[in-house]
PDB file of C-alpha atoms and ligand atoms in Angstrom:
ATOM      1  CA  UNK A 170       0.000   0.000   0.000  1.00  0.00           C
ATOM      2  CA  UNK A 171       1.292   3.409  -0.938  1.00  0.00           C
ATOM      3  CA  UNK A 172      -0.509   6.567   0.134  1.00  0.00           C
ATOM      4  CA  UNK A 173       0.879   9.888  -1.083  1.00  0.00           C
ATOM      5  CA  UNK A 174      -0.034  13.070   0.795  1.00  0.00           C
ATOM      6  CA  UNK A 175       1.087  16.353  -0.693  1.00  0.00           C
ATOM      7  CA  UNK A 176       0.190  19.923   0.121  1.00  0.00           C
ATOM      8  CA  UNK A 177       1.538  23.172   1.546  1.00  0.00           C
ATOM      9  CA  UNK A 178       3.129  23.500   4.965  1.00  0.00           C
ATOM     10  CA  UNK A 179       0.772  23.571   7.915  1.00  0.00           C
ATOM     11  CA  UNK A 180      -2.024  21.741   6.103  1.00  0.00           C
ATOM     12  CA  UNK A 181      -1.792  19.084   8.815  1.00  0.00           C
ATOM     13  CA  UNK A 182      -0.123  16.497   6.591  1.00  0.00           C
ATOM     14  CA  UNK A 183       2.106  15.039   9.280  1.00  0.00           C
ATOM     15  CA  UNK A 184      -0.539  14.814  12.026  1.00  0.00           C
ATOM     16  CA  UNK A 185      -3.038  13.296   9.625  1.00  0.00           C
ATOM     17  CA  UNK A 186      -0.503  10.905   8.097  1.00  0.00           C
ATOM     18  CA  UNK A 187       0.613   9.748  11.544  1.00  0.00           C
ATOM     19  CA  UNK A 188      -3.006   9.027  12.499  1.00  0.00           C
ATOM     20  CA  UNK A 189      -3.618   7.094   9.273  1.00  0.00           C
ATOM     21  CA  UNK A 190      -0.363   5.135   9.675  1.00  0.00           C
ATOM     22  CA  UNK A 191      -1.308   4.128  13.224  1.00  0.00           C
ATOM     23  CA  UNK A 192      -4.798   3.018  12.189  1.00  0.00           C
ATOM     24  CA  UNK A 193      -3.673   1.064   9.131  1.00  0.00           C
ATOM     25  CA  UNK A 194      -0.467  -0.275  10.698  1.00  0.00           C
ATOM     26  CA  UNK A 195       1.747   1.150   7.968  1.00  0.00           C
ATOM     27  CA  UNK A 196       4.894   3.290   8.064  1.00  0.00           C
ATOM     28  CA  UNK A 197       4.665   7.086   8.102  1.00  0.00           C
ATOM     29  CA  UNK A 198       7.423   8.731   6.079  1.00  0.00           C
ATOM     30  CA  UNK A 199       8.021  12.443   6.645  1.00  0.00           C
ATOM     31  CA  UNK A 200      10.034  13.499   3.583  1.00  0.00           C
ATOM     32  CA  UNK A 201      10.215  17.156   4.662  1.00  0.00           C
ATOM     33  CA  UNK A 202      12.556  15.975   7.437  1.00  0.00           C
ATOM     34  CA  UNK A 203      15.083  14.950   4.780  1.00  0.00           C
ATOM     35  CA  UNK A 204      15.132  18.413   3.191  1.00  0.00           C
ATOM     36  CA  UNK A 205      15.269  19.952   6.656  1.00  0.00           C
ATOM     37  CA  UNK A 206      18.287  17.805   7.504  1.00  0.00           C
ATOM     38  CA  UNK A 207      20.153  18.995   4.417  1.00  0.00           C
ATOM     39  CA  UNK A 208      19.073  22.568   5.189  1.00  0.00           C
ATOM     40  CA  UNK A 209      20.487  22.153   8.701  1.00  0.00           C
ATOM     41  CA  UNK A 210      23.848  20.992   7.390  1.00  0.00           C
ATOM     42  CA  UNK A 211      24.037  23.783   4.804  1.00  0.00           C
ATOM     43  CA  UNK A 212      23.283  26.424   7.419  1.00  0.00           C
ATOM     44  CA  UNK A 213      25.803  24.908   9.819  1.00  0.00           C
ATOM     45  CA  UNK A 214      28.452  25.361   7.103  1.00  0.00           C
ATOM     46  CA  UNK A 215      27.646  29.085   6.959  1.00  0.00           C
ATOM     47  CA  UNK A 216      26.291  28.843   3.421  1.00  0.00           C
ATOM     48  CA  UNK A 217      23.570  31.342   2.466  1.00  0.00           C
ATOM     49  CA  UNK A 218      20.144  30.371   1.127  1.00  0.00           C
ATOM     50  CA  UNK A 219      21.042  31.889  -2.238  1.00  0.00           C
ATOM     51  CA  UNK A 220      24.321  29.985  -2.720  1.00  0.00           C
ATOM     52  CA  UNK A 221      23.295  27.070  -4.934  1.00  0.00           C
ATOM     53  CA  UNK A 222      26.882  26.041  -5.758  1.00  0.00           C
ATOM     54  CA  UNK A 223      27.681  26.020  -2.029  1.00  0.00           C
ATOM     55  CA  UNK A 224      24.689  23.766  -1.356  1.00  0.00           C
ATOM     56  CA  UNK A 225      25.708  21.369  -4.102  1.00  0.00           C
ATOM     57  CA  UNK A 226      29.260  21.232  -2.757  1.00  0.00           C
ATOM     58  CA  UNK A 227      27.864  20.041   0.600  1.00  0.00           C
ATOM     59  CA  UNK A 228      26.236  16.911  -0.795  1.00  0.00           C
ATOM     60  CA  UNK A 229      29.340  14.669  -0.992  1.00  0.00           C
ATOM     61  CA  UNK A 230      29.875  15.335   2.727  1.00  0.00           C
ATOM     62  CA  UNK A 231      26.388  14.267   3.752  1.00  0.00           C
ATOM     63  CA  UNK A 232      25.080  10.818   4.546  1.00  0.00           C
ATOM     64  CA  UNK A 233      21.449  10.548   5.498  1.00  0.00           C
ATOM     65  CA  UNK A 234      19.945   7.519   7.118  1.00  0.00           C
ATOM     66  CA  UNK A 235      16.307   7.047   8.039  1.00  0.00           C
ATOM     67  CA  UNK A 236      15.500   4.695  10.904  1.00  0.00           C
ATOM     68  CA  UNK A 237      12.224   3.747  12.536  1.00  0.00           C
ATOM     69  CA  UNK A 238      12.484   3.480  16.305  1.00  0.00           C
ATOM     70  CA  UNK A 239       9.306   2.563  18.211  1.00  0.00           C
ATOM     71  CA  UNK A 240       7.298   3.536  15.155  1.00  0.00           C
ATOM     72  CA  UNK A 241       8.804   7.026  14.973  1.00  0.00           C
ATOM     73  CA  UNK A 242      11.004   8.251  12.145  1.00  0.00           C
ATOM     74  CA  UNK A 243      14.518   9.381  13.011  1.00  0.00           C
ATOM     75  CA  UNK A 244      16.781  10.986  10.437  1.00  0.00           C
ATOM     76  CA  UNK A 245      20.512  10.640  11.037  1.00  0.00           C
ATOM     77  CA  UNK A 246      22.838  13.225   9.547  1.00  0.00           C
ATOM     78  CA  UNK A 247      26.346  11.759   9.328  1.00  0.00           C
ATOM     79  CA  UNK A 248      25.431   9.420  12.174  1.00  0.00           C
ATOM     80  CA  UNK A 249      23.732  12.026  14.397  1.00  0.00           C
ATOM     81  CA  UNK A 250      20.008  12.205  15.145  1.00  0.00           C
ATOM     82  CA  UNK A 251      19.140  15.930  15.040  1.00  0.00           C
ATOM     83  CA  UNK A 252      15.713  15.502  16.668  1.00  0.00           C
ATOM     84  CA  UNK A 253      13.633  18.670  16.861  1.00  0.00           C
ATOM     85  CA  UNK A 254      16.551  20.907  15.872  1.00  0.00           C
ATOM     86  CA  UNK A 255      15.357  20.563  12.268  1.00  0.00           C
ATOM     87  CA  UNK A 256      11.967  22.075  13.238  1.00  0.00           C
ATOM     88  CA  UNK A 257      13.301  25.597  13.941  1.00  0.00           C
ATOM     89  CA  UNK A 258      11.711  28.258  11.663  1.00  0.00           C
ATOM     90  CA  UNK A 259      15.167  29.205  10.325  1.00  0.00           C
ATOM     91  CA  UNK A 260      15.672  25.599   9.208  1.00  0.00           C
ATOM     92  CA  UNK A 261      12.236  25.617   7.512  1.00  0.00           C
ATOM     93  CA  UNK A 262      13.458  28.453   5.297  1.00  0.00           C
ATOM     94  CA  UNK A 263      16.705  26.595   4.566  1.00  0.00           C
ATOM     95  CA  UNK A 264      14.768  23.404   3.782  1.00  0.00           C
ATOM     96  CA  UNK A 265      12.666  25.302   1.268  1.00  0.00           C
ATOM     97  CA  UNK A 266      15.811  26.813  -0.326  1.00  0.00           C
ATOM     98  CA  UNK A 267      17.703  23.504  -0.652  1.00  0.00           C
ATOM     99  CA  UNK A 268      14.579  21.753  -1.939  1.00  0.00           C
ATOM    100  CA  UNK A 269      14.623  23.976  -5.051  1.00  0.00           C
ATOM    101  CA  UNK A 270      18.072  22.645  -6.021  1.00  0.00           C
ATOM    102  CA  UNK A 271      17.767  19.756  -8.506  1.00  0.00           C
ATOM    103  CA  UNK A 272      20.939  18.027  -7.206  1.00  0.00           C
ATOM    104  CA  UNK A 273      19.427  17.940  -3.704  1.00  0.00           C
ATOM    105  CA  UNK A 274      16.190  16.394  -4.966  1.00  0.00           C
ATOM    106  CA  UNK A 275      18.139  13.787  -6.941  1.00  0.00           C
ATOM    107  CA  UNK A 276      20.276  13.069  -3.854  1.00  0.00           C
ATOM    108  CA  UNK A 277      17.157  12.225  -1.814  1.00  0.00           C
ATOM    109  CA  UNK A 278      15.227  10.312  -4.448  1.00  0.00           C
ATOM    110  CA  UNK A 279      16.525   6.785  -3.783  1.00  0.00           C
ATOM    111  CA  UNK A 280      16.245   7.133  -0.009  1.00  0.00           C
ATOM    112  CA  UNK A 281      12.549   7.874  -0.380  1.00  0.00           C
ATOM    113  CA  UNK A 282      11.806   5.223  -2.986  1.00  0.00           C
ATOM    114  CA  UNK A 283      13.754   2.546  -1.066  1.00  0.00           C
ATOM    115  CA  UNK A 284      11.600   3.016   2.026  1.00  0.00           C
ATOM    116  CA  UNK A 285       8.442   2.705  -0.081  1.00  0.00           C
ATOM    117  CA  UNK A 286       9.803  -0.386  -1.820  1.00  0.00           C
ATOM    118  CA  UNK A 287      10.351  -2.155   1.507  1.00  0.00           C
ATOM    119  CA  UNK A 288       7.254  -1.059   3.456  1.00  0.00           C
ATOM    120  CA  UNK A 289       3.607  -0.158   3.104  1.00  0.00           C
ATOM    121  CA  UNK A 290       3.747   3.593   3.539  1.00  0.00           C
ATOM    122  CA  UNK A 291       1.914   6.837   3.895  1.00  0.00           C
ATOM    123  CA  UNK A 292       4.435   9.399   2.726  1.00  0.00           C
ATOM    124  CA  UNK A 293       3.995  13.147   2.971  1.00  0.00           C
ATOM    125  CA  UNK A 294       5.768  15.929   1.128  1.00  0.00           C
ATOM    126  CA  UNK A 295       5.391  18.130  -1.925  1.00  0.00           C
ATOM    127  CA  UNK A 296       6.129  15.823  -4.873  1.00  0.00           C
ATOM    128  CA  UNK A 297       5.136  12.398  -3.607  1.00  0.00           C
ATOM    129  CA  UNK A 298       2.177  11.886  -5.941  1.00  0.00           C
ATOM    130  CA  UNK A 299       3.905  13.566  -8.892  1.00  0.00           C
ATOM    131  CA  UNK A 300       7.526  12.326  -8.694  1.00  0.00           C
ATOM    132  CA  UNK A 301       8.389   9.949  -5.866  1.00  0.00           C
ATOM    133  CA  UNK A 302       5.423   7.548  -5.969  1.00  0.00           C
ATOM    134  CA  UNK A 303       3.605   8.266  -9.231  1.00  0.00           C
ATOM    135  CA  UNK A 304       1.823   4.909  -8.966  1.00  0.00           C
ATOM    136  CA  UNK A 305       0.609   5.363  -5.373  1.00  0.00           C
ATOM    137  CA  UNK A 306      -2.697   3.628  -4.595  1.00  0.00           C
ATOM    138  CA  UNK A 307      -4.091   6.818  -3.084  1.00  0.00           C
ATOM    139  CA  UNK A 308      -3.006  10.388  -3.725  1.00  0.00           C
ATOM    140  CA  UNK A 309      -4.320  13.258  -1.663  1.00  0.00           C
ATOM    141  CA  UNK A 310      -3.540  16.950  -1.955  1.00  0.00           C
ATOM    142  CA  UNK A 311      -4.279  18.363   1.460  1.00  0.00           C
ATOM    143  CA  UNK A 312      -4.748  22.088   1.859  1.00  0.00           C
ATOM    144  CA  UNK A 313      -6.334  24.748   4.054  1.00  0.00           C
ATOM    145  CA  UNK A 314      -6.455  28.541   4.131  1.00  0.00           C
ATOM    146  CA  UNK A 315      -3.099  30.228   4.925  1.00  0.00           C
ATOM    147  CA  UNK A 316      -4.589  31.640   8.129  1.00  0.00           C
ATOM    148  CA  UNK A 317      -5.801  28.245   9.359  1.00  0.00           C
ATOM    149  CA  UNK A 318      -2.418  26.719   8.525  1.00  0.00           C
ATOM    150  CA  UNK A 319      -0.415  29.473  10.229  1.00  0.00           C
ATOM    151  CA  UNK A 320      -2.567  29.157  13.348  1.00  0.00           C
ATOM    152  CA  UNK A 321      -1.926  25.416  13.533  1.00  0.00           C
ATOM    153  CA  UNK A 322       1.787  25.736  12.795  1.00  0.00           C
ATOM    154  CA  UNK A 323       2.226  28.403  15.511  1.00  0.00           C
ATOM    155  CA  UNK A 324       0.528  26.168  18.073  1.00  0.00           C
ATOM    156  CA  UNK A 325       2.602  23.185  16.962  1.00  0.00           C
ATOM    157  CA  UNK A 326       5.901  25.086  17.315  1.00  0.00           C
ATOM    158  CA  UNK A 327       4.902  26.528  20.686  1.00  0.00           C
ATOM    159  CA  UNK A 328       3.911  23.029  21.804  1.00  0.00           C
ATOM    160  CA  UNK A 329       7.474  21.929  21.045  1.00  0.00           C
ATOM    161  CA  UNK A 330       8.847  24.813  23.107  1.00  0.00           C
ATOM    162  CA  UNK A 331      10.018  26.718  20.002  1.00  0.00           C
ATOM    163  CA  UNK A 332       9.311  30.496  20.168  1.00  0.00           C
ATOM    164  CA  UNK A 333       6.888  31.470  17.401  1.00  0.00           C
ATOM    165  CA  UNK A 334       4.468  34.304  16.727  1.00  0.00           C
ATOM    166  CA  UNK A 335       1.482  34.006  14.371  1.00  0.00           C
ATOM    167  CA  UNK A 336       2.378  36.977  12.124  1.00  0.00           C
ATOM    168  CA  UNK A 337       5.932  35.715  11.502  1.00  0.00           C
ATOM    169  CA  UNK A 338       4.724  32.177  10.894  1.00  0.00           C
ATOM    170  CA  UNK A 339       2.087  33.401   8.406  1.00  0.00           C
ATOM    171  CA  UNK A 340       4.593  35.591   6.525  1.00  0.00           C
ATOM    172  CA  UNK A 341       7.266  32.875   6.329  1.00  0.00           C
ATOM    173  CA  UNK A 342       4.686  30.282   5.380  1.00  0.00           C
ATOM    174  CA  UNK A 343       3.507  32.386   2.430  1.00  0.00           C
ATOM    175  CA  UNK A 344       7.119  32.926   1.350  1.00  0.00           C
ATOM    176  CA  UNK A 345       7.814  29.198   1.554  1.00  0.00           C
ATOM    177  CA  UNK A 346       4.581  28.297  -0.308  1.00  0.00           C
ATOM    178  CA  UNK A 347       5.638  30.652  -3.043  1.00  0.00           C
ATOM    179  CA  UNK A 348       9.166  29.149  -3.312  1.00  0.00           C
ATOM    180  CA  UNK A 349       7.870  25.591  -3.229  1.00  0.00           C
ATOM    181  CA  UNK A 350       5.108  26.167  -5.798  1.00  0.00           C
ATOM    182  CA  UNK A 351       7.132  28.167  -8.280  1.00  0.00           C
ATOM    183  CA  UNK A 352      10.416  26.270  -8.369  1.00  0.00           C
ATOM    184  CA  UNK A 353      11.346  24.628 -11.645  1.00  0.00           C
ATOM    185  CA  UNK A 354      11.953  21.082 -10.435  1.00  0.00           C
ATOM    186  CA  UNK A 355       9.172  19.103  -8.794  1.00  0.00           C
ATOM    187  CA  UNK A 356       7.038  22.132  -7.895  1.00  0.00           C
ATOM    188  CA  UNK A 357       4.620  21.590  -5.026  1.00  0.00           C
ATOM    189  CA  UNK A 358       1.487  21.032  -7.094  1.00  0.00           C
ATOM    190  CA  UNK A 359      -1.233  18.398  -7.010  1.00  0.00           C
ATOM    191  CA  UNK A 360      -0.906  15.291  -9.169  1.00  0.00           C
ATOM    192  CA  UNK A 361      -3.579  15.154 -11.863  1.00  0.00           C
ATOM    193  CA  UNK A 362      -5.123  12.104 -10.211  1.00  0.00           C
ATOM    194  CA  UNK A 363      -4.948  13.434  -6.633  1.00  0.00           C
ATOM    195  CA  UNK A 364      -8.056  13.886  -4.498  1.00  0.00           C
ATOM    196  CA  UNK A 365      -8.198  17.538  -3.403  1.00  0.00           C
ATOM    197  CA  UNK A 366      -9.023  17.734   0.285  1.00  0.00           C
ATOM    198  CA  UNK A 367      -9.611  21.106   1.989  1.00  0.00           C
ATOM    199  CA  UNK A 368      -9.363  20.501   5.717  1.00  0.00           C
ATOM    200  CA  UNK A 369      -9.779  24.100   6.938  1.00  0.00           C
ATOM    201  CA  UNK A 370     -12.900  22.981   8.808  1.00  0.00           C
ATOM    202  CA  UNK A 371     -12.038  19.346   9.493  1.00  0.00           C
ATOM    203  CA  UNK A 372     -10.297  17.892  12.535  1.00  0.00           C
ATOM    204  CA  UNK A 373      -7.226  15.675  12.167  1.00  0.00           C
ATOM    205  CA  UNK A 374      -9.397  12.684  12.990  1.00  0.00           C
ATOM    206  CA  UNK A 375     -12.005  13.576  10.330  1.00  0.00           C
ATOM    207  CA  UNK A 376      -9.311  14.152   7.714  1.00  0.00           C
ATOM    208  CA  UNK A 377      -7.624  10.850   8.602  1.00  0.00           C
ATOM    209  CA  UNK A 378     -10.957   9.033   8.304  1.00  0.00           C
ATOM    210  CA  UNK A 379     -11.484  10.432   4.791  1.00  0.00           C
ATOM    211  CA  UNK A 380      -8.069   9.153   3.741  1.00  0.00           C
ATOM    212  CA  UNK A 381      -8.687   5.744   5.293  1.00  0.00           C
ATOM    213  CA  UNK A 382     -11.950   5.538   3.337  1.00  0.00           C
ATOM    214  CA  UNK A 383     -10.021   6.339   0.144  1.00  0.00           C
ATOM    215  CA  UNK A 384      -7.416   3.678   0.971  1.00  0.00           C
ATOM    216  CA  UNK A 385     -10.110   1.047   1.622  1.00  0.00           C
ATOM    217  CA  UNK A 386     -11.882   1.957  -1.607  1.00  0.00           C
ATOM    218  CA  UNK A 387      -8.587   1.674  -3.515  1.00  0.00           C
ATOM    219  CA  UNK A 388      -7.942  -1.787  -2.029  1.00  0.00           C
ATOM    220  CA  UNK A 389     -11.484  -2.912  -2.872  1.00  0.00           C
ATOM    221  CA  UNK A 390     -11.008  -1.673  -6.431  1.00  0.00           C
ATOM    222  CA  UNK A 391      -7.844  -3.763  -6.774  1.00  0.00           C
ATOM    223  CA  UNK A 392      -9.537  -7.020  -5.749  1.00  0.00           C
TER     224      UNK A 392
HETATM  225  O1   DC B  61       6.929  19.441   5.054  1.00  0.00           O
HETATM  226  P1   DC B  61       8.014  20.363   5.645  1.00  0.00           P
HETATM  227  O2   DC B  61       7.497  21.711   6.056  1.00  0.00           O
HETATM  228  O3   DC B  61       8.782  19.699   6.731  1.00  0.00           O
HETATM  229  O4   DC B  61       9.034  20.596   4.420  1.00  0.00           O
HETATM  230  C1   DC B  61      10.150  21.465   4.515  1.00  0.00           C
HETATM  231  C2   DC B  61      10.497  21.992   3.119  1.00  0.00           C
HETATM  232  O5   DC B  61      10.992  20.920   2.314  1.00  0.00           O
HETATM  233  C3   DC B  61       9.340  22.598   2.339  1.00  0.00           C
HETATM  234  O6   DC B  61       9.377  24.013   2.377  1.00  0.00           O
HETATM  235  C4   DC B  61       9.485  22.097   0.934  1.00  0.00           C
HETATM  236  C5   DC B  61      10.484  20.995   0.996  1.00  0.00           C
HETATM  237  N1   DC B  61       9.937  19.687   0.622  1.00  0.00           N
HETATM  238  C6   DC B  61       9.969  19.357  -0.710  1.00  0.00           C
HETATM  239  O7   DC B  61      10.361  20.169  -1.535  1.00  0.00           O
HETATM  240  N2   DC B  61       9.556  18.119  -1.112  1.00  0.00           N
HETATM  241  C7   DC B  61       9.110  17.226  -0.231  1.00  0.00           C
HETATM  242  N3   DC B  61       8.728  16.023  -0.645  1.00  0.00           N
HETATM  243  C8   DC B  61       9.054  17.557   1.148  1.00  0.00           C
HETATM  244  C9   DC B  61       9.469  18.809   1.541  1.00  0.00           C
END
């Protein structure tokens, strides 16, 4: 089973995907964490978000390993688990910048496809239905109004003890949406065969239930 969830930041992809994974007993793959990890490394090297050549030069020095420990995804950068350090707003902006670099996307392609080849997955990101898993059984493009997304993201960051204010989150989110949607490689757009799901007025549970219904229907259709 492959379920692809794409959509802009703060649409609730990770919370919803985690809930679906738990209910269906499949693996949740957070692909944004991979771009965040590269963004973290690039920033640590003092490279700016505009320096594409600098970002590319980092890649040979990076090994990324994804492990599942007690059902939770851990991404190791050169052997070190960065934990919530990759969730800082500054790293979000770096993740968005590195994700526009074709060499970075190519670097992460096999890691993502390998996980899906070995496990039943629900994978979230920006190009899962279009590039990574074009034959996914279910494809959903999850979205919500920018205001609803910024509200959720602010609460999520604050819940993790990361300082965040709504106005900054909303502004950075719009900037990131713009970068991610308008980049040349793998822009964050819905696959033609994706189900468009606006969850501005749905809870995580309700959204997860819709996706589970789609997954069950897809399985029935394959019988
Ligand atoms: O989902 P997230 O906010 O953790 O993602 C961080 C950034 O990584 C996001 O701004 C766009 C990029 N990204 C991507 O380009 N493709 C993916 N499959 C996942 C994330």
